[in-house]
Coordinates of C-alpha atoms in Angstrom, one line a residue:
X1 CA -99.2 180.1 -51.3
X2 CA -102.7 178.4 -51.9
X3 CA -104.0 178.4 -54.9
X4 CA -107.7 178.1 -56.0
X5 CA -107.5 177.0 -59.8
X6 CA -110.6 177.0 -62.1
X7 CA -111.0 173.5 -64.2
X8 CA -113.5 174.3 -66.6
X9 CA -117.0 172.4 -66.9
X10 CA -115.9 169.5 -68.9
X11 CA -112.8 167.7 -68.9
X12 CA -109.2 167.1 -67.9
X13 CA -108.4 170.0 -70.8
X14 CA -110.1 172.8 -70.2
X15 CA -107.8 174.1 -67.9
X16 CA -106.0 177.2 -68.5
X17 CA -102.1 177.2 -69.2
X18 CA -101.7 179.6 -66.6
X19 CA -103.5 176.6 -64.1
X20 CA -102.0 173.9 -65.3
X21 CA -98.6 175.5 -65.2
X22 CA -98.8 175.9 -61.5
X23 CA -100.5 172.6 -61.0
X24 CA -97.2 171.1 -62.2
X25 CA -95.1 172.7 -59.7
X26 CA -97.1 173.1 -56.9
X27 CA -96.2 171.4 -53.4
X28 CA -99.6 169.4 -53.4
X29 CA -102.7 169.0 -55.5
X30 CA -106.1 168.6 -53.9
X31 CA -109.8 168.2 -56.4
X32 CA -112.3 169.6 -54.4
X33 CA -115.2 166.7 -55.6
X34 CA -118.5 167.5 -54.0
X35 CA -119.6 170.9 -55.0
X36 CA -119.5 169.2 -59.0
X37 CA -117.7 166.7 -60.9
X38 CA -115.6 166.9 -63.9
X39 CA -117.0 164.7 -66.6
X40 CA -113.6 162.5 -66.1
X41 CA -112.0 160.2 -63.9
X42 CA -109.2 161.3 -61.8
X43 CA -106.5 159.3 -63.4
X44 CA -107.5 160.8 -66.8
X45 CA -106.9 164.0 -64.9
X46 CA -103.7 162.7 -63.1
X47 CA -102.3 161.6 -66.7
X48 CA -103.3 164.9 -68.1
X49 CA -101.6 167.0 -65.4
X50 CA -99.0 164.7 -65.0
X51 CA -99.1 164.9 -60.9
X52 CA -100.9 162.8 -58.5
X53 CA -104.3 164.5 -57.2
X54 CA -105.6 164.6 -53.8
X55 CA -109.7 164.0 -54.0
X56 CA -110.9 166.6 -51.1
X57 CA -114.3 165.5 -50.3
X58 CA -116.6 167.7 -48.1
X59 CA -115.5 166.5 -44.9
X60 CA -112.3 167.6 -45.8
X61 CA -112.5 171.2 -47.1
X62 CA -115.5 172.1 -44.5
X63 CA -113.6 170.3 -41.1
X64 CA -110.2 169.5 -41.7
X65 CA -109.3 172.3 -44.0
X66 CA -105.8 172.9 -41.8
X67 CA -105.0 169.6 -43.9
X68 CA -104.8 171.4 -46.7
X69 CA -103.2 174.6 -45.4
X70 CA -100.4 172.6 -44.1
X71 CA -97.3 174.4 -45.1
X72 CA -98.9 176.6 -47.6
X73 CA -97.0 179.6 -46.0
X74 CA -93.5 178.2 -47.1
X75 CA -94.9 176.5 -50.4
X76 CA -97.4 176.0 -53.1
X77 CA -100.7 174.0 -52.7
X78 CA -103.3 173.9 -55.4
X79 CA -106.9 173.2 -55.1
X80 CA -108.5 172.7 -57.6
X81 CA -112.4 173.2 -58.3
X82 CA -114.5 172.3 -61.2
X83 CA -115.8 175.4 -63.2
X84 CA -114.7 178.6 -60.9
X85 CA -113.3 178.8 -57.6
X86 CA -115.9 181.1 -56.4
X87 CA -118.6 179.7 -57.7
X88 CA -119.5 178.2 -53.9
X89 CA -119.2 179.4 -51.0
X90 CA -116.9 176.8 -49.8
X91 CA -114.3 178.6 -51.3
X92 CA -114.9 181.7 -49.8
X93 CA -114.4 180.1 -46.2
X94 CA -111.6 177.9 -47.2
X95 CA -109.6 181.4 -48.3
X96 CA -110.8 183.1 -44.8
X97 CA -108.8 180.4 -43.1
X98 CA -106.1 180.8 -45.0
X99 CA -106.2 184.6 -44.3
X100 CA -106.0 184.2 -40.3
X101 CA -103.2 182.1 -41.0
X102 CA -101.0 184.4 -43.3
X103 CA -101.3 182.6 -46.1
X104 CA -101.2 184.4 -49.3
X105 CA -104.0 183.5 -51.8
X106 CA -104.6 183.4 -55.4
X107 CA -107.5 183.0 -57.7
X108 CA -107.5 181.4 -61.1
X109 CA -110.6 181.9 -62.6
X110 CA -112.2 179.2 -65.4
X111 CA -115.6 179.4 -67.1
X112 CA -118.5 177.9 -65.1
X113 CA -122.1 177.1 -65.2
X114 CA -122.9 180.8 -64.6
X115 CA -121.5 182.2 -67.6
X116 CA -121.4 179.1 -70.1
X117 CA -125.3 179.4 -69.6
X118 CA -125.0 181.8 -72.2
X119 CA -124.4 179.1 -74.9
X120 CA -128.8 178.4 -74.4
X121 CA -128.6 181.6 -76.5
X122 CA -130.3 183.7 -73.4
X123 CA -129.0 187.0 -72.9
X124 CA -126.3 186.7 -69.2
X125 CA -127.9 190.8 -68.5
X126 CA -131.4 188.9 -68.6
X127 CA -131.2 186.4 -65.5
X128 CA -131.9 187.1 -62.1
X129 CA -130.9 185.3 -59.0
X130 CA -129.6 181.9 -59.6
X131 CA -131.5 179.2 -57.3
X132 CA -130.7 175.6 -56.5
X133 CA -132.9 172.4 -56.6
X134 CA -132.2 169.6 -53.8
X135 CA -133.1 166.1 -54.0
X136 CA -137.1 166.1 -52.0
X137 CA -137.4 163.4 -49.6
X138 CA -140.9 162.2 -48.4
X139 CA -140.9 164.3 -44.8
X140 CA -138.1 167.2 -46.6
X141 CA -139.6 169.4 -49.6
X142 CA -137.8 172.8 -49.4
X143 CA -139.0 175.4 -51.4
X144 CA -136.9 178.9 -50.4
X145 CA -135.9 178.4 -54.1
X146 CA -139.4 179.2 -55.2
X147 CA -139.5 182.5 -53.6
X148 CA -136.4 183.8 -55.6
X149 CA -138.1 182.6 -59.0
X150 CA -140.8 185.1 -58.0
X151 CA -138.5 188.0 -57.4
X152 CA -136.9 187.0 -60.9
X153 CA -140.6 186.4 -62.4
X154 CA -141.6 189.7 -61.1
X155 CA -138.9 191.7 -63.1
X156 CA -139.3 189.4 -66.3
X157 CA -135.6 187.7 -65.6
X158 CA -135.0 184.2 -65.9
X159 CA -133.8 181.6 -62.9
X160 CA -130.8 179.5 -63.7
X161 CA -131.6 176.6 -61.5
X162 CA -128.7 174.3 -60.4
X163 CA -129.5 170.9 -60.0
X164 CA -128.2 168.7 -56.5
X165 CA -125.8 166.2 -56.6
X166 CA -125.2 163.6 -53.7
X167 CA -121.4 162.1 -53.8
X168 CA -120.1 160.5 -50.2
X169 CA -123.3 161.3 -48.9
X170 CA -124.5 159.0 -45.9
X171 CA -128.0 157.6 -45.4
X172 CA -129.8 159.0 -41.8
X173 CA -129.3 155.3 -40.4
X174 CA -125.6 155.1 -40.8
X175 CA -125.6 158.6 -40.0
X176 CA -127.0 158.1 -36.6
X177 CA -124.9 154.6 -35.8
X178 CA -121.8 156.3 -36.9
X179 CA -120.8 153.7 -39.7
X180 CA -118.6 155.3 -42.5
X181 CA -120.8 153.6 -45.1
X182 CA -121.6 155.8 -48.2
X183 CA -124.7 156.2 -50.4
X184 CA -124.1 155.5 -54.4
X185 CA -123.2 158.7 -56.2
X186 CA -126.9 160.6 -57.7
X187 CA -127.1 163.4 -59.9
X188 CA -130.5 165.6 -60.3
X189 CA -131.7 165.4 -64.5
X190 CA -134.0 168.0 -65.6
X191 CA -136.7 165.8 -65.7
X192 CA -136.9 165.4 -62.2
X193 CA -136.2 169.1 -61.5
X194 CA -139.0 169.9 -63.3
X195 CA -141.2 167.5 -61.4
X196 CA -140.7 168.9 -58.2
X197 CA -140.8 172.7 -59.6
X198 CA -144.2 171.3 -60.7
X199 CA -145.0 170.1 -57.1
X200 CA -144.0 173.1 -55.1
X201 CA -146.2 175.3 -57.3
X202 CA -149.1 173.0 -56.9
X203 CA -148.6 173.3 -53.1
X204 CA -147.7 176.7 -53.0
X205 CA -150.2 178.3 -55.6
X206 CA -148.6 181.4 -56.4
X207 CA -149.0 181.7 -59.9
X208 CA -145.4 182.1 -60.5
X209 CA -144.8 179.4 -62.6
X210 CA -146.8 176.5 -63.7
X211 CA -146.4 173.3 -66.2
X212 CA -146.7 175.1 -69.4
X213 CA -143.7 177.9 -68.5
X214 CA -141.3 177.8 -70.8
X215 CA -137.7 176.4 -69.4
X216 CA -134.4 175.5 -71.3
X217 CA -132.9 172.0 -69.9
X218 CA -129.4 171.6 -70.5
X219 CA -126.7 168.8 -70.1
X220 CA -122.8 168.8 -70.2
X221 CA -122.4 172.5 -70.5
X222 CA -119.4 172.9 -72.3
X223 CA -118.3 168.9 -73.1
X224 CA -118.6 168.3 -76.6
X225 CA -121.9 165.7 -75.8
X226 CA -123.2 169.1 -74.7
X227 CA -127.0 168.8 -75.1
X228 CA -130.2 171.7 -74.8
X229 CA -133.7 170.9 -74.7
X230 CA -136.0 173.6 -74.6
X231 CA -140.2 173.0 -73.7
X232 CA -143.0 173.4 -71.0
X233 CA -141.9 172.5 -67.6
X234 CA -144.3 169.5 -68.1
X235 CA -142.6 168.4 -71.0
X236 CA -139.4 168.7 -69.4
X237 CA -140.5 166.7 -66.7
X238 CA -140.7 163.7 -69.7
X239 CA -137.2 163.8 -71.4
X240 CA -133.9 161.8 -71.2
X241 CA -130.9 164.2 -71.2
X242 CA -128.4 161.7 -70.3
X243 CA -125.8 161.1 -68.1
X244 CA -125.0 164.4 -65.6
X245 CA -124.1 167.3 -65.0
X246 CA -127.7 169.0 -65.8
X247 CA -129.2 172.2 -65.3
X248 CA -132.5 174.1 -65.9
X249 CA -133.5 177.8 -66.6
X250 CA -137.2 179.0 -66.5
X251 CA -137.6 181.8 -68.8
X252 CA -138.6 185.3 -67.6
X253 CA -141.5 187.4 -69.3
X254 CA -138.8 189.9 -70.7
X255 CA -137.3 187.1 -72.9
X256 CA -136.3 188.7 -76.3
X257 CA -137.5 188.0 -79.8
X258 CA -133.2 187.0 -80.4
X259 CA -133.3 184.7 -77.5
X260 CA -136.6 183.2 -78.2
X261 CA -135.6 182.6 -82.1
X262 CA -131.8 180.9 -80.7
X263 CA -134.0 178.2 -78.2
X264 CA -137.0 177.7 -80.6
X265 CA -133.8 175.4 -82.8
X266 CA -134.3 172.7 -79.3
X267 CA -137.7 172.8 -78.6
X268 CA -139.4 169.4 -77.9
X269 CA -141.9 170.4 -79.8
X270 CA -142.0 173.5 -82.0
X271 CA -145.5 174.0 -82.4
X272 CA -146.6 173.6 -78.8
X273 CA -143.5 176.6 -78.2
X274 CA -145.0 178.9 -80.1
X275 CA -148.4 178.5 -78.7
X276 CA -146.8 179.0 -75.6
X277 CA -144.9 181.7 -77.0
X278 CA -147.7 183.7 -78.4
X279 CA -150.0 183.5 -75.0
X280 CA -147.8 184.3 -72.1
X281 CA -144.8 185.4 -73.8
X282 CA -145.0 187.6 -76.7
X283 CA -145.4 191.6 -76.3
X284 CA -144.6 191.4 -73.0
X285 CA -140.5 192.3 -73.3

């Protein structure tokens, strides 16, 4: 059987017994490492778990995925994914696959990103669509994302934003010449997802956000250096979170009196909140 087992946001212990129990008797152990990171190394997880881990890097999972469905039919392989198995698509395919081949399936769900949100103090019914934020380059600015903060905006929800991450990833020269030569490991912070948010609206001039909406930045969801900053996209685009994983929500106009009174505890700066607050926000729920 394969198994897709939940890790939890943090660390090496926030599996659940039921994961870690099949972890220690499974056939093999694969970490799935480039859809997020745990905020440990994999021989603290190793020790932990007490069984050696496969690291199944993109390559991997997207083009040699009969690697890790070898044998799964006649015994028990465990893939492991930080946060929720099904909180990328990935998965889905990788469980497809396993289907054409007969090989039974099972899901062990964790807590991710799209429920731990909820520790900002905003209200899970209240969110729309969730978007994600890629690194820009000079000649590559996407901004699809900026159209699905407008369907959100439009209904008054807020847009959990998830912020890129580059591990194993090449650099277009090595690309083209074919050298297995690997770019160092980046992380997206708030700050520079809020810069870019900034610069897409400026081109874009919609109205649907600008650099005094109001946006929680968050860091570590669930570790216990687990940090929340809450301001104007512009003042976001000035703070130090520290080290990864981040994220960022931009608050929708239906954002309720309990919500607003649970972020105003982070704000930057409380005063310039409830100025915000009181011109674009309040009455408007």
């Amino acid at each position: 059987m394969l198994y897709l087992i939940g890790l939890g946001l943090a660390d090496e212990t926030d599996i659940t017994v039921k994961g870690l129990t099949i972890v220690k008797k499974a056939a093999r152990v694969y970490l799935e490492a480039y859809t997020s990171i745990l905020l440990v190394s994999k021989e603290t997880v190793e020790a932990y778990y007490g069984r050696s881990v496969i690291i199944a890097d993109r390559e991997m999972v997207e083009s040699s995925s009969d690697q890790i469905l070898a044998e799964a039919d006649t015994s028990d392989v465990a893939f492991l994914v930080v946060g929720d198995p099904f909180g990328a698509t990935t998965h889905t395919d990788l469980v497809l696959r396993a289907r054409e081949l007969k090989i039974p399936v099972r899901n062990i769900p964790n807590a991710s990103i799209m429920s731990a949100i909820g520790s900002t103090g905003l209200q899970l019914y209240n969110f729309g669509q969730t978007v994600s934020m890629v690194f820009f380059t000079d000649s590559w600015k996407p901004s699809s994302f900026y159209d699905r903060i407008k369907e959100n905006r439009d209904i008054g929800l807020h847009t959990l934003v998830l912020l890129d991450i580059k591990v194993k990833e090449q650099s277009v020269e090595n690309l083209a010449r074919g050298k297995k030569i690997f770019e160092p490991p980046r992380y997206m912070t708030v700050s520079q997802c809020a810069e870019q948010m900034i610069e897409i609206e400026g081109q874009r001039a919609e109205g649907v956000y600008g650099p005094d909406s109001l946006a929680v930045g968050v860091a570590r969801m669930g570790a216990e250096t687990q940090r929340m900053m809450v301001g104007s996209l512009q003042q976001l685009t000035e703070v130090d979170m520290g080290s990864p994983l981040h994220s960022l929500v931009l608050l929708g106009r239906r954002t309720h009196d309990l919500e607003r009174d649970f972020i105003r505890e982070f704000a930057v700066d409380a005063d310039v909140f409830d100025s915000i607050w009181q011109r674009d926000y309040a009455g408007t729920q």
